[in-house]
XYZ file of C-alpha atoms in Angstrom:
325
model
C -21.695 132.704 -11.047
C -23.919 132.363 -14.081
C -26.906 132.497 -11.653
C -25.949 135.654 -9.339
C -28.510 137.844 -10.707
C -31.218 135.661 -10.164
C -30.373 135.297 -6.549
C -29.721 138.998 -6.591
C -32.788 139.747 -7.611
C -34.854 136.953 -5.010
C -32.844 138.629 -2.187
C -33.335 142.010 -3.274
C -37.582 140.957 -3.316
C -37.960 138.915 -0.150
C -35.524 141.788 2.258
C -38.196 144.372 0.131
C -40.854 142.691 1.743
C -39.471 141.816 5.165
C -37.927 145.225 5.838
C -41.180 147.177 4.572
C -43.565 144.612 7.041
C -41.518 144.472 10.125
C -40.587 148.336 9.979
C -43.904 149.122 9.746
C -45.339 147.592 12.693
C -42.384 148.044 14.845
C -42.513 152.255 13.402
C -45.430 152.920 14.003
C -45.867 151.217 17.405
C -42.683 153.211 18.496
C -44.327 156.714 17.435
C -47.401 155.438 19.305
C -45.399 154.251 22.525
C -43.646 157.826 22.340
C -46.526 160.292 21.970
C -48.442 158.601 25.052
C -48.844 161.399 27.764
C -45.722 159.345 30.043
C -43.648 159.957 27.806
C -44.051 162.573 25.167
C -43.051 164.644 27.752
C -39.049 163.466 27.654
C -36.601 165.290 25.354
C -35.396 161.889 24.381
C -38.611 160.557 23.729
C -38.897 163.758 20.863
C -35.761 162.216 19.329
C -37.118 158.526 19.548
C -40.396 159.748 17.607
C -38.371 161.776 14.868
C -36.152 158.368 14.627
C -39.156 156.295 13.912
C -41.262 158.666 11.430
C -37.648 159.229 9.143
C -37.713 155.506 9.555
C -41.005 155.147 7.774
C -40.163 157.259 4.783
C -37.033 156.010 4.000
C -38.802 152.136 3.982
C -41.827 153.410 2.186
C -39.156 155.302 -0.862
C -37.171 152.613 -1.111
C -38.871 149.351 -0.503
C -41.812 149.912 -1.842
C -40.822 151.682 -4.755
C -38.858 148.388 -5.465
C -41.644 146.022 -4.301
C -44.090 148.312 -6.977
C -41.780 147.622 -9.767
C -40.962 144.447 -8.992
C -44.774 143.601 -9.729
C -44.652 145.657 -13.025
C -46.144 149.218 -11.909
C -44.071 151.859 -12.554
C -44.503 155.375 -12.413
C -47.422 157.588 -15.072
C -45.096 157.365 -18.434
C -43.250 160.966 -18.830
C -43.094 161.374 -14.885
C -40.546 158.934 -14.261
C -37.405 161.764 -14.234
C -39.640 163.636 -11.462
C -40.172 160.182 -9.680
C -36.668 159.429 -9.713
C -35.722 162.463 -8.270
C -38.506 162.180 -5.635
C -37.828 159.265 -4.858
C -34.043 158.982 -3.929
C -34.224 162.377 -2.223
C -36.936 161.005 0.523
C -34.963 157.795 0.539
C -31.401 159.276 1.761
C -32.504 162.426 3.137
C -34.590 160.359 6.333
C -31.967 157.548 6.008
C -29.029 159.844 6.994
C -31.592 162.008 9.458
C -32.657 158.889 11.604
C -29.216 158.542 12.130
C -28.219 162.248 13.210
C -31.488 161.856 15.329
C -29.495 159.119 17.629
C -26.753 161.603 17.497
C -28.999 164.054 19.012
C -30.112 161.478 21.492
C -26.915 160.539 22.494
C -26.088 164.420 23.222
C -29.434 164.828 24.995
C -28.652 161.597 27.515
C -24.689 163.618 28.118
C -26.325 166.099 28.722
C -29.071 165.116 31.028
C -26.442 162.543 33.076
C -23.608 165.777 33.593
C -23.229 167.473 36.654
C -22.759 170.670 35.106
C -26.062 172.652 35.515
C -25.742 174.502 32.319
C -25.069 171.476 30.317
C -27.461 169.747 31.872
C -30.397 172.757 30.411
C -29.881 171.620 26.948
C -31.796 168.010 27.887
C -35.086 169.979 27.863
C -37.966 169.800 25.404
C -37.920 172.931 24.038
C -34.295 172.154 22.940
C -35.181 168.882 21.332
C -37.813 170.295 19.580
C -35.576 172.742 17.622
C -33.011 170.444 17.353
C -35.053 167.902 15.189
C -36.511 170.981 12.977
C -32.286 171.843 12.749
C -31.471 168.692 11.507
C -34.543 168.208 9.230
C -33.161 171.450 7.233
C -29.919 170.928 7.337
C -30.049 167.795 5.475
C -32.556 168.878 3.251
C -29.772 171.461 2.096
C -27.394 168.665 2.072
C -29.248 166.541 0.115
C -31.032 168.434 -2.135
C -28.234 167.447 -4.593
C -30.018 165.013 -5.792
C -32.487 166.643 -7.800
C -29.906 167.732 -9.851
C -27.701 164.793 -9.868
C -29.829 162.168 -10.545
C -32.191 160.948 -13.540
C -34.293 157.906 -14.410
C -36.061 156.628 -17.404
C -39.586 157.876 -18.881
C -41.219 154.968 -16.429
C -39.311 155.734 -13.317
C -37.413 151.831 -13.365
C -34.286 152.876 -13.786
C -32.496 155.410 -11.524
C -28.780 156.553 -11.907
C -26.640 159.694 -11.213
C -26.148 161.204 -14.763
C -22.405 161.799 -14.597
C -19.204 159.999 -12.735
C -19.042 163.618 -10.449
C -22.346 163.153 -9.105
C -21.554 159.103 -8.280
C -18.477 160.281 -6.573
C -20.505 163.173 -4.868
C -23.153 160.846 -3.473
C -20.983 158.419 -2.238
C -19.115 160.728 -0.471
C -22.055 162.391 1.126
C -23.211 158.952 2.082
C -20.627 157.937 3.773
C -20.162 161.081 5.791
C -23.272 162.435 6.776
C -24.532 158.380 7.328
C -22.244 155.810 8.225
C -19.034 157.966 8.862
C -19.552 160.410 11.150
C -22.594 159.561 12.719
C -21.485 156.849 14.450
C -18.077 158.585 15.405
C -20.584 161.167 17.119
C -22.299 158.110 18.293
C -19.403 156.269 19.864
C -18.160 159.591 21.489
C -21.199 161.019 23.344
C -22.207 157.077 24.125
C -18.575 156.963 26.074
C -19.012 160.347 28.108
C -22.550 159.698 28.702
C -20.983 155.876 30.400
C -18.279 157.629 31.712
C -20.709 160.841 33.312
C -23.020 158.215 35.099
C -19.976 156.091 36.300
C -18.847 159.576 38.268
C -22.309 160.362 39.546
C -22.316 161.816 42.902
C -24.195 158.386 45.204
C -26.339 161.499 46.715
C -28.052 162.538 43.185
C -31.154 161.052 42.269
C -31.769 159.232 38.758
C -35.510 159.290 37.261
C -36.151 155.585 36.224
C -37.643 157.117 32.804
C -34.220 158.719 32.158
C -32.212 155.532 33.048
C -34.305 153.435 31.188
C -34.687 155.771 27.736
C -30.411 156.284 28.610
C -30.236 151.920 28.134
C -32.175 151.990 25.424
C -30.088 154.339 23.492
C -27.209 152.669 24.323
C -28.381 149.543 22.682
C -29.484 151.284 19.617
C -26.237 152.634 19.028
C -24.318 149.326 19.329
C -26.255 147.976 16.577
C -26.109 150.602 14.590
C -22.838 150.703 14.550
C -22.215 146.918 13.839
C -25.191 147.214 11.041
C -23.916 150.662 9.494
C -20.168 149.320 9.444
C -20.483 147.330 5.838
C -21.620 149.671 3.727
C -18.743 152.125 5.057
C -16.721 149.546 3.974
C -18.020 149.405 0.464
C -18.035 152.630 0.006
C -14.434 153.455 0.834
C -13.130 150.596 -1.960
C -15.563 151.294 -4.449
C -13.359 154.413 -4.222
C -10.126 152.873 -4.669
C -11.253 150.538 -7.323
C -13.103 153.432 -9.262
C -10.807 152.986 -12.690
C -10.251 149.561 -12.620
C -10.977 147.245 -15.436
C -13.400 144.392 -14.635
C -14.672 141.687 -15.796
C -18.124 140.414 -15.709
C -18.226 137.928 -13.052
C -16.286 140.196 -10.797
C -18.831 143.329 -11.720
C -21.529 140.821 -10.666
C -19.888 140.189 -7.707
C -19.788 143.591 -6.095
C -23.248 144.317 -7.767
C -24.552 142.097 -5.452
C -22.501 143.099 -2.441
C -23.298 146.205 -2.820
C -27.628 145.304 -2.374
C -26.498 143.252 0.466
C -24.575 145.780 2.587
C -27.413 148.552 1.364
C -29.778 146.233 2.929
C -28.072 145.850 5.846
C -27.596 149.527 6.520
C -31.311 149.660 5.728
C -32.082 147.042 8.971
C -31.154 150.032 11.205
C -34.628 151.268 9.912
C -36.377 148.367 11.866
C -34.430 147.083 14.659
C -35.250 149.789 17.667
C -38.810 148.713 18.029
C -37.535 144.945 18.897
C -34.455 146.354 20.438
C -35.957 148.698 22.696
C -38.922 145.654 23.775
C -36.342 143.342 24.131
C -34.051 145.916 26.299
C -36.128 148.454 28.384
C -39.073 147.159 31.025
C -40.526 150.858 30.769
C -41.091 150.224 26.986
C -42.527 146.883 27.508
C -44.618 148.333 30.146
C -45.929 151.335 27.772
C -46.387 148.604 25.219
C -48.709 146.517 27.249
C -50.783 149.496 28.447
C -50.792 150.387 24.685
C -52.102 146.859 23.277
C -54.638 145.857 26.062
C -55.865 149.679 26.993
C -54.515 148.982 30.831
C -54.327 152.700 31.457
C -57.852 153.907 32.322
C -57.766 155.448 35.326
C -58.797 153.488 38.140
C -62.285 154.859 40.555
C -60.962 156.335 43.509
C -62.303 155.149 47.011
C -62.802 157.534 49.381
C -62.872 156.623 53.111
C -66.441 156.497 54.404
C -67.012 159.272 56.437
C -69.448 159.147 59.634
C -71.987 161.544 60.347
C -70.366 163.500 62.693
C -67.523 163.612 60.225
C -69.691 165.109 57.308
C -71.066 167.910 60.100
C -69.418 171.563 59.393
C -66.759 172.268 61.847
C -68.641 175.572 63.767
C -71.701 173.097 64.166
C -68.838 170.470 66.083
C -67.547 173.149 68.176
C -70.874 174.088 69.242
C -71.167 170.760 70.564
C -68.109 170.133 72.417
C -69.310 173.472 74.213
C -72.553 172.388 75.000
C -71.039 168.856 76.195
C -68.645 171.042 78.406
C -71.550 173.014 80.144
């Protein structure tokens, strides 16, 4: 066990550098895919695009922060208490709101696939608009706790709550407002949304968008459920061991569970892009058009018209009456 650290710290730099590539591409692509004019359009696609762009914050706080210290550049010396702050705000702030984003999603595809008319008017993009700027305050407020429970070092390496109260505090809010609830929400809408398009009337129509961006959603909540499971799971017995003598070996232990089950939550940042091409033809298709420019509008060919067919209709009648005399 002599040798944990190092291997923490090797896993801790190559998942740094795999998470911050891959969600890149497969982020930005996605806020591309959803802002094209087929799309944008869709109240889902508004929660996609919010998904994706908290998505690219939380990598950029978090990843790179620890990829730019890893290589030795830290933060302007005296600015590294304002960095800290800074820096895990933006990193659980968009980490819990790309997950109440899906929760919106989910709520938007019930709503769209009920029967009810009036439950059916909140899958609109007006709604989905305010929804997103909702959630975007409401977790500000929520976790704007950590400017005041949190502190780092003059150079912005080290970053730690300053007392047990504000540990205990974070934790909690973690596991709540991220891997808690979230996916209860998750699991429940997921399930009436099933069940609503199981008792759909065989005489209502289904848009192929909305079916499509409905099995996407579906898949992105079964992973993150499986991915956000772990660190639940941590969080709840760091709880019950809080107290506990340790020893070293068995401190280094959970030290390094703890980056690996961060980490995994963290693959929920990435995996929608890959899901969502692997899952859902229209995505593919908006992909393809988006990578080789194979939407231009095609030249439309009109019939050729004869003579007599360009001539003015009063000048044709004339004719048929001079034919008749």
């Amino acid at each position: 066990m002599s040798n944990l650290p190092t291997i923490q710290y090797e896993f801790i730099r190559s998942m740094s550098f795999v998470l911050l590539i891959s969600g890149t591409i497969g982020n930005i692509l996605n806020c591309l895919i959803f802002s094209r004019s087929s799309l944008r359009n869709k109240s889902c696609s508004v929660y996609f695009l919010a998904n994706s762009i908290a998505n690219i914050a939380a990598l950029y706080f978090s990843c790179l922060t620890r990829i730019l210290i890893i290589f030795g550049i830290y933060a302007i010396p005296g600015q590294g208490y304002i960095y800290c702050k800074i820096r895990t705000f933006f990193t659980y702030m968009p980490l819990s709101a790309s997950s109440w984003f899906i929760v919106a999603a989910c709520v938007d595809r019930y709503a769209s696939s009920s029967t009810s008319v009036r439950i059916r008017s909140f899958s609109q993009f007006k709604v989905s608009q305010r929804t997103v700027g909702g959630i975007f305050i409401a977790l500000c407020l929520i976790w704007i706790q950590m400017f005041f429970c949190f502190n780092g070092n003059s150079d912005g390496s080290i970053c730690s709550p300053i007392s047990q109260f504000c540990n205990t505090f974070n934790n909690y809010s973690l596991l709540v407002f991220y891997s808690l609830l979230p996916p209860l929400c998750m699991f429940f809408f997921g399930w009436m949304t099933i069940r609503n398009i199981r008792h759909r009337p065989m005489n209502r129509t289904v848009n192929v968008k909305d079916r499509q961006l409905t099995l996407m959603l579906i898949v992105q909540v079964f992973l993150f459920q499986i991915l956000s499971l772990p660190i639940s799971i941590q969080r709840i017995y760091a709880h019950m061991a809080m107290g506990e003598s340790k020893s070293l070996q068995r401190m280094q232990i959970e030290y390094f569970i703890l980056a690996v089950v961060n980490y995994t939550a963290f693959t929920n940042t990435i995996t929608s892009f890959y899901m969502f091409t692997l899952t859902g033809s229209l995505f593919r298709k908006e992909l393809k058009s988006l990578l080789f420019f194979s939407n231009r509008r095609q030249a439309t060919i009109e019939p050729i018209r004869t003579a007599q067919q360009k001539l003015p209709m009063n000048i044709l009648v004339s004719q048929q009456q001079q034919q008749t005399l």
